[in-house]
Short mmCIF file of C-alpha atoms and ligand atoms in Angstrom, two decimals:
data_model
loop_
_atom_site.label_atom_id
_atom_site.label_comp_id
_atom_site.label_asym_id
_atom_site.label_seq_id
_atom_site.Cartn_x
_atom_site.Cartn_y
_atom_site.Cartn_z
CA MET G 1 129.21 182.25 52.55
CA LEU G 2 126.00 182.32 50.62
CA ILE G 3 127.04 179.28 48.67
CA LEU G 4 127.75 177.43 51.89
CA LYS G 5 124.25 178.16 53.14
CA LYS G 6 122.85 176.85 49.85
CA ILE G 7 124.93 173.70 50.21
CA LEU G 8 123.65 173.09 53.71
CA LYS G 9 120.14 173.45 52.44
CA SER G 10 120.69 170.95 49.63
CA ILE G 11 122.40 168.54 52.04
CA LYS G 12 119.36 168.66 54.29
CA SER G 13 116.90 168.15 51.48
CA ASP G 14 118.99 165.31 49.97
CA ILE G 15 119.05 163.50 53.28
CA LYS G 16 115.37 164.06 53.78
CA LYS G 17 114.55 162.68 50.34
CA SER G 18 116.74 159.59 50.57
CA ASN G 19 114.54 156.59 51.25
CA THR G 20 116.93 153.66 51.31
CA ILE G 21 120.16 152.89 53.16
CA GLU G 22 121.98 152.59 49.79
CA ASN G 23 120.68 155.93 48.69
CA LEU G 24 121.80 157.50 51.96
CA GLU G 25 125.28 156.08 51.46
CA VAL G 26 125.48 157.71 48.05
CA ILE G 27 124.58 161.03 49.66
CA ARG G 28 127.12 160.54 52.43
CA LEU G 29 129.86 159.99 49.86
CA LYS G 30 128.67 162.95 47.82
CA TYR G 31 129.17 165.34 50.76
CA LEU G 32 131.47 163.67 53.27
CA GLY G 33 133.56 161.36 51.06
CA LYS G 34 137.24 162.07 50.38
CA LYS G 35 136.33 163.54 47.05
CA GLY G 36 133.12 164.94 48.39
CA ILE G 37 131.83 168.49 48.29
CA ILE G 38 132.76 169.39 51.89
CA ASN G 39 136.34 168.25 51.46
CA ALA G 40 136.53 170.25 48.25
CA PHE G 41 135.66 173.35 50.26
CA PHE G 42 138.36 172.63 52.80
CA LYS G 43 140.82 172.41 49.96
CA LYS G 44 139.61 175.67 48.46
CA ILE G 45 140.16 177.73 51.60
CA LYS G 46 143.83 176.83 51.71
CA ASN G 47 144.61 179.90 49.67
CA PHE G 48 142.39 182.25 51.70
CA SER G 49 143.74 184.84 54.13
CA LEU G 50 144.20 183.73 57.73
CA LYS G 51 141.16 185.60 58.90
CA GLN G 52 138.96 184.21 56.14
CA LYS G 53 140.38 180.76 56.70
CA LYS G 54 139.32 180.86 60.35
CA GLU G 55 135.86 182.11 59.50
CA TYR G 56 135.25 179.63 56.70
CA SER G 57 136.74 176.61 58.36
CA TYR G 58 134.51 177.20 61.36
CA VAL G 59 131.41 177.31 59.19
CA ILE G 60 132.43 174.35 57.03
CA ASN G 61 133.27 172.30 60.08
CA ASN G 62 129.86 172.97 61.56
CA ILE G 63 128.23 171.97 58.28
CA LYS G 64 130.27 168.79 58.32
CA LEU G 65 129.24 167.94 61.90
CA GLU G 66 125.62 168.70 61.18
CA THR G 67 125.73 166.51 58.09
CA VAL G 68 127.22 163.60 59.98
CA GLU G 69 124.56 163.91 62.63
CA LYS G 70 121.70 164.21 60.15
CA ILE G 71 122.92 161.17 58.20
CA ASN G 72 123.18 159.09 61.38
CA GLN G 73 119.70 160.08 62.44
CA LYS G 74 118.34 159.20 59.05
CA LYS G 75 120.15 155.88 59.11
CA ILE G 76 118.47 154.95 62.40
CA GLN G 77 115.12 156.01 61.00
CA LEU G 78 115.57 153.95 57.83
CA ASN G 79 116.76 150.90 59.79
CA THR G 80 113.70 151.07 62.02
CA ILE G 81 111.42 151.19 59.00
CA LEU G 82 113.30 148.30 57.43
CA PHE G 83 113.02 146.25 60.62
CA ASP G 84 109.31 146.92 60.89
CA GLN G 85 108.79 145.83 57.30
CA LYS G 86 110.79 142.67 57.89
CA ILE G 87 108.79 141.77 60.98
CA LYS G 88 105.56 142.33 59.13
CA LYS G 89 106.72 140.10 56.31
CA GLU G 90 107.91 137.30 58.60
CA ASN G 91 104.68 137.54 60.49
CA ILE G 92 106.13 137.03 63.94
CA ASP G 93 103.69 137.81 66.66
CA VAL G 94 106.03 138.52 69.55
CA SER G 95 103.09 138.90 71.89
CA LEU G 96 102.07 135.26 71.34
CA PRO G 97 102.84 133.20 74.46
CA GLY G 98 105.47 130.48 73.98
CA ARG G 99 104.55 126.84 73.64
CA ARG G 100 104.95 125.15 76.99
CA ILE G 101 106.59 121.75 77.03
CA ARG G 102 104.83 119.84 79.75
CA ASN G 103 106.61 117.16 81.70
CA GLY G 104 104.96 113.78 81.51
CA SER G 105 103.93 111.91 84.60
CA ARG G 106 103.96 108.22 85.34
CA HIS G 107 100.61 106.45 85.06
CA PRO G 108 99.15 105.81 88.55
CA ILE G 109 98.81 102.10 87.75
CA ALA G 110 102.51 101.87 86.83
CA THR G 111 103.42 103.74 90.02
CA THR G 112 101.28 101.37 92.07
CA ILE G 113 102.83 98.28 90.45
CA ASN G 114 106.35 99.66 91.02
CA TYR G 115 105.58 100.35 94.64
CA ILE G 116 104.19 96.86 95.24
CA GLN G 117 107.13 95.25 93.42
CA ASP G 118 109.60 97.16 95.60
CA PHE G 119 107.95 95.82 98.74
CA PHE G 120 108.06 92.20 97.62
CA LEU G 121 111.60 92.47 96.22
CA LYS G 122 112.75 93.63 99.65
CA ILE G 123 111.34 90.55 101.36
CA GLY G 124 112.97 88.14 98.94
CA PHE G 125 110.44 87.61 96.14
CA GLN G 126 111.44 87.36 92.49
CA ILE G 127 109.53 89.12 89.71
CA VAL G 128 108.30 86.89 86.86
CA LYS G 129 106.35 87.80 83.70
CA GLY G 130 104.09 85.54 81.68
CA PRO G 131 102.01 85.37 78.49
CA GLU G 132 98.71 87.26 78.21
CA ILE G 133 97.46 84.76 75.65
CA GLU G 134 96.99 81.59 77.64
CA ASP G 135 95.61 78.13 77.09
CA GLU G 136 92.65 76.64 78.86
CA TYR G 137 94.84 74.24 80.82
CA HIS G 138 96.99 76.89 82.58
CA ASN G 139 94.18 79.39 83.07
CA PHE G 140 91.56 76.91 84.34
CA ASP G 141 92.17 73.14 84.33
CA ALA G 142 95.48 72.98 86.18
CA LEU G 143 94.09 75.41 88.74
CA ASN G 144 91.42 72.89 89.64
CA ILE G 145 88.67 74.86 87.90
CA SER G 146 86.70 72.10 86.20
CA LYS G 147 84.95 72.55 82.87
CA THR G 148 81.55 72.59 84.52
CA HIS G 149 82.55 74.77 87.44
CA PRO G 150 80.43 77.94 87.66
CA SER G 151 83.49 80.09 88.41
CA ARG G 152 84.51 79.58 84.78
CA ASP G 153 81.41 81.41 83.63
CA SER G 154 81.93 84.17 86.16
CA HIS G 155 85.22 85.03 84.50
CA ASP G 156 83.52 86.13 81.27
CA THR G 157 86.47 84.94 79.26
CA PHE G 158 87.59 86.34 75.90
CA TRP G 159 88.21 83.20 73.84
CA PHE G 160 90.26 83.04 70.62
CA ASP G 161 89.20 79.46 69.89
CA SER G 162 88.21 76.44 71.94
CA ASN G 163 91.63 76.41 73.66
CA LYS G 164 93.32 79.82 73.49
CA LEU G 165 92.08 82.76 75.56
CA LEU G 166 93.16 86.08 77.07
CA ARG G 167 94.19 85.13 80.59
CA THR G 168 91.51 85.98 83.12
CA GLN G 169 93.90 85.81 86.06
CA THR G 170 97.62 85.87 86.72
CA SER G 171 97.12 82.66 88.74
CA SER G 172 97.91 80.80 85.50
CA MET G 173 101.53 81.73 86.20
CA GLN G 174 101.48 79.70 89.42
CA ILE G 175 101.24 76.63 87.18
CA ARG G 176 103.84 77.78 84.66
CA VAL G 177 106.42 78.52 87.35
CA MET G 178 105.79 75.39 89.41
CA GLU G 179 106.05 73.27 86.25
CA LYS G 180 109.58 74.58 85.72
CA GLU G 181 111.06 75.40 89.12
CA LYS G 182 111.85 73.24 92.13
CA PRO G 183 110.84 74.48 95.61
CA PRO G 184 111.61 76.64 97.49
CA ILE G 185 109.71 79.06 95.25
CA ARG G 186 108.84 82.65 96.08
CA PHE G 187 107.75 85.02 93.31
CA ILE G 188 105.26 87.65 92.19
CA VAL G 189 103.80 88.15 88.70
CA PRO G 190 102.55 91.62 87.82
CA GLY G 191 100.50 91.75 84.63
CA LYS G 192 97.38 92.45 82.63
CA VAL G 193 94.32 90.23 82.77
CA TYR G 194 91.11 90.35 80.75
CA ARG G 195 87.40 89.78 81.44
CA ASN G 196 84.35 90.84 79.50
CA ASP G 197 83.02 93.17 82.15
CA CYS G 198 82.62 96.94 82.42
CA ASP G 199 81.21 99.22 85.13
CA SER G 200 82.52 101.65 87.74
CA THR G 201 84.60 98.92 89.44
CA HIS G 202 85.36 96.66 86.43
CA THR G 203 87.16 97.21 83.12
CA PRO G 204 87.72 94.57 80.41
CA MET G 205 91.47 94.83 81.03
CA PHE G 206 92.95 95.31 84.47
CA HIS G 207 96.07 94.41 86.41
CA GLN G 208 96.81 91.79 88.99
CA ILE G 209 99.85 90.86 90.98
CA GLU G 210 100.00 87.19 91.72
CA GLY G 211 102.18 85.90 94.53
CA LEU G 212 103.26 82.35 95.36
CA ILE G 213 105.39 80.75 98.05
CA VAL G 214 106.18 77.05 97.97
CA ASP G 215 108.32 75.61 100.75
CA THR G 216 108.42 72.86 103.34
CA LYS G 217 106.56 74.58 106.17
CA VAL G 218 104.42 77.29 104.67
CA ASN G 219 101.21 77.88 106.59
CA PHE G 220 98.28 80.27 106.70
CA SER G 221 99.85 82.49 109.35
CA ASN G 222 102.85 83.08 107.06
CA LEU G 223 100.40 84.20 104.41
CA LYS G 224 98.58 86.48 106.85
CA TRP G 225 101.85 87.98 108.07
CA ILE G 226 102.84 88.88 104.52
CA ILE G 227 99.43 90.30 103.59
CA TYR G 228 99.16 92.41 106.75
CA ASN G 229 102.67 93.80 106.40
CA PHE G 230 102.16 94.48 102.76
CA LEU G 231 98.89 96.35 103.34
CA TYR G 232 100.24 98.38 106.27
CA ASN G 233 103.23 99.29 104.14
CA PHE G 234 101.01 100.33 101.23
CA PHE G 235 98.17 102.17 103.02
CA GLY G 236 99.76 103.13 106.34
CA LYS G 237 98.95 101.70 109.74
CA TYR G 238 95.46 103.22 110.10
CA VAL G 239 93.94 101.07 107.37
CA SER G 240 91.26 98.62 108.42
CA ILE G 241 91.87 95.11 107.06
CA LYS G 242 89.24 92.39 106.98
CA PHE G 243 90.08 88.76 106.18
CA ARG G 244 86.87 87.18 104.96
CA PRO G 245 86.50 83.42 104.32
CA SER G 246 85.93 82.79 100.64
CA TYR G 247 86.16 80.16 97.97
CA PHE G 248 88.61 79.64 95.10
CA PRO G 249 88.97 76.20 93.49
CA PHE G 250 92.76 76.40 93.63
CA THR G 251 93.14 77.30 97.31
CA VAL G 252 91.89 75.72 100.51
CA PRO G 253 91.24 77.44 102.83
CA SER G 254 90.61 80.61 100.83
CA ALA G 255 90.09 84.18 101.92
CA GLU G 256 89.36 87.55 100.45
CA VAL G 257 90.64 90.76 101.96
CA ASP G 258 88.56 93.94 102.22
CA ILE G 259 90.10 97.29 102.93
CA SER G 260 88.53 100.38 104.33
CA ILE G 261 90.22 103.72 104.87
CA ASN G 262 88.81 106.34 107.27
CA ASN G 263 85.70 104.22 107.80
CA ARG G 264 84.66 104.63 104.19
CA ASP G 265 83.01 101.79 102.22
CA SER G 266 85.27 98.77 102.09
CA LEU G 267 86.62 97.41 98.82
CA GLU G 268 87.77 93.89 98.06
CA ILE G 269 91.39 94.09 96.97
CA LEU G 270 92.81 90.59 96.96
CA GLY G 271 92.13 86.89 97.13
CA CYS G 272 94.45 84.42 98.81
CA GLY G 273 94.75 81.01 100.39
CA MET G 274 96.72 77.81 100.80
CA VAL G 275 97.32 76.19 97.42
CA HIS G 276 95.04 73.19 96.91
CA PRO G 277 96.89 69.81 97.07
CA GLN G 278 95.34 68.92 93.71
CA VAL G 279 97.07 71.93 92.13
CA LEU G 280 100.41 70.82 93.58
CA LYS G 281 99.76 67.35 92.26
CA ASN G 282 99.06 68.78 88.78
CA VAL G 283 102.62 70.16 88.71
CA ASN G 284 104.23 67.13 90.34
CA ILE G 285 105.02 68.73 93.68
CA ASP G 286 104.62 66.37 96.62
CA SER G 287 101.98 67.94 98.85
CA HIS G 288 103.10 65.84 101.84
CA MET G 289 106.53 67.40 101.69
CA TYR G 290 105.67 70.87 100.50
CA SER G 291 102.92 73.37 101.11
CA ALA G 292 102.20 76.60 99.31
CA CYS G 293 100.31 79.82 99.79
CA ALA G 294 99.19 82.22 97.11
CA PHE G 295 97.59 85.60 96.67
CA GLY G 296 96.24 87.71 93.82
CA ILE G 297 96.14 91.49 94.27
CA GLY G 298 93.85 93.76 92.23
CA VAL G 299 96.12 96.66 91.28
CA GLU G 300 93.40 99.10 90.16
CA ARG G 301 91.48 98.61 93.40
CA MET G 302 94.64 99.35 95.39
CA ALA G 303 95.27 102.50 93.36
CA MET G 304 91.64 103.62 93.71
CA LEU G 305 91.86 103.42 97.48
CA ARG G 306 95.27 105.01 97.64
CA TYR G 307 94.41 107.98 95.44
CA GLY G 308 90.71 108.24 96.31
CA ILE G 309 89.43 107.48 92.79
CA ALA G 310 85.76 106.58 92.57
CA ASP G 311 85.56 105.07 89.09
CA ILE G 312 88.06 102.53 87.71
CA ARG G 313 87.42 103.66 84.14
CA TYR G 314 89.29 106.95 84.74
CA PHE G 315 92.54 104.98 84.59
CA PHE G 316 92.07 104.04 80.96
CA GLU G 317 90.39 107.05 79.40
CA ASN G 318 93.77 108.74 78.90
CA ASP G 319 92.40 112.11 79.88
CA LEU G 320 95.39 114.32 80.58
CA ARG G 321 93.42 116.31 83.15
CA PHE G 322 93.26 113.10 85.16
CA LEU G 323 96.71 111.69 84.40
CA SER G 324 98.69 114.88 84.96
CA GLN G 325 97.57 114.99 88.58
CA PHE G 326 99.93 112.12 89.32
CA LYS G 327 103.44 113.49 89.69
CA TYR G 328 106.34 111.50 88.29
CA LYS G 329 107.60 109.23 91.06
N1 LIG U 1 92.89 84.65 90.67
C1 LIG U 1 91.91 85.12 91.58
C2 LIG U 1 90.99 86.10 90.85
O1 LIG U 1 91.34 86.57 89.82
C3 LIG U 1 92.54 85.82 92.75
C4 LIG U 1 93.26 84.90 93.63
C5 LIG U 1 92.59 84.27 94.66
C6 LIG U 1 94.59 84.60 93.45
C7 LIG U 1 93.23 83.42 95.52
C8 LIG U 1 95.26 83.72 94.28
C9 LIG U 1 94.56 83.13 95.31
O2 LIG U 1 96.55 83.42 94.13
O3 LIG U 1 95.22 82.29 96.15
O4 LIG U 1 89.92 86.37 91.31
#
């Protein structure tokens, strides 16, 4: 019996001393393995008397159970230490918040253009695109804007050379389309235009949507009908719309439209008119047979009114705090 007590003591101290999983396994085999010390004892007591057998086997069994338990406990302890060391080495800070993947949102100008396109598509317009690098003829001359006309200066044009320029208006596309197509014509051109101008309502690049209808009996009331319906559709029926007589060399009569929402300051958002007979002549369309009306919408102005934005420059600063307010639509 004494020897068994000694063994139990050495088992305990061996387990306590073992400091790796491998080492612990060696100890497990030493005591619990087939050829281990505990099994050797079981074998020894075979020859004992029945009474002694009972006594000894009870004690040995308890030692065995205790050993198993102690080894398992130690194993858990060693694994925990190992895990802690591993985590320290890999330097994972599990308390660090995850990296959020933010959904993008569509730019308010793109949303505005899409919305306007949808309206005009529904009432039978086609969508056409054109070059941003234009020539003097399409941007000015063919639109009846003579070389000496002051409106040329007011456009603050970016010139490449004496002929090529960044288009200052999408109206140049009226010419390009009428040169190619035969009436009836009904299209819009969304696109970028450029003028050397910058303040809270002007940026050097901005967007316009040009519209043109050429047909046999187009008149000013057709134009007004379209503009009114378009603006009511875009802003809702409580918008106040003001048609103001104006002047553009390529339309006669000409008008500008001012919009005010909730009695706030009005903003000019488009120009329009009946296409000048000289412009039709420039593209070989008989102005006795056909008439045409046109309009040019300022997209940024529309978006500013719709979203209540005070400064046009916000659109192009690419500040995510601004852009992420516009949900993907
Ligand atoms: N192109 C003009 C501008 O940029 C706007 C405009 C006025 C377009 C009258 C038109 C129009 O089609 O008929 O200021």
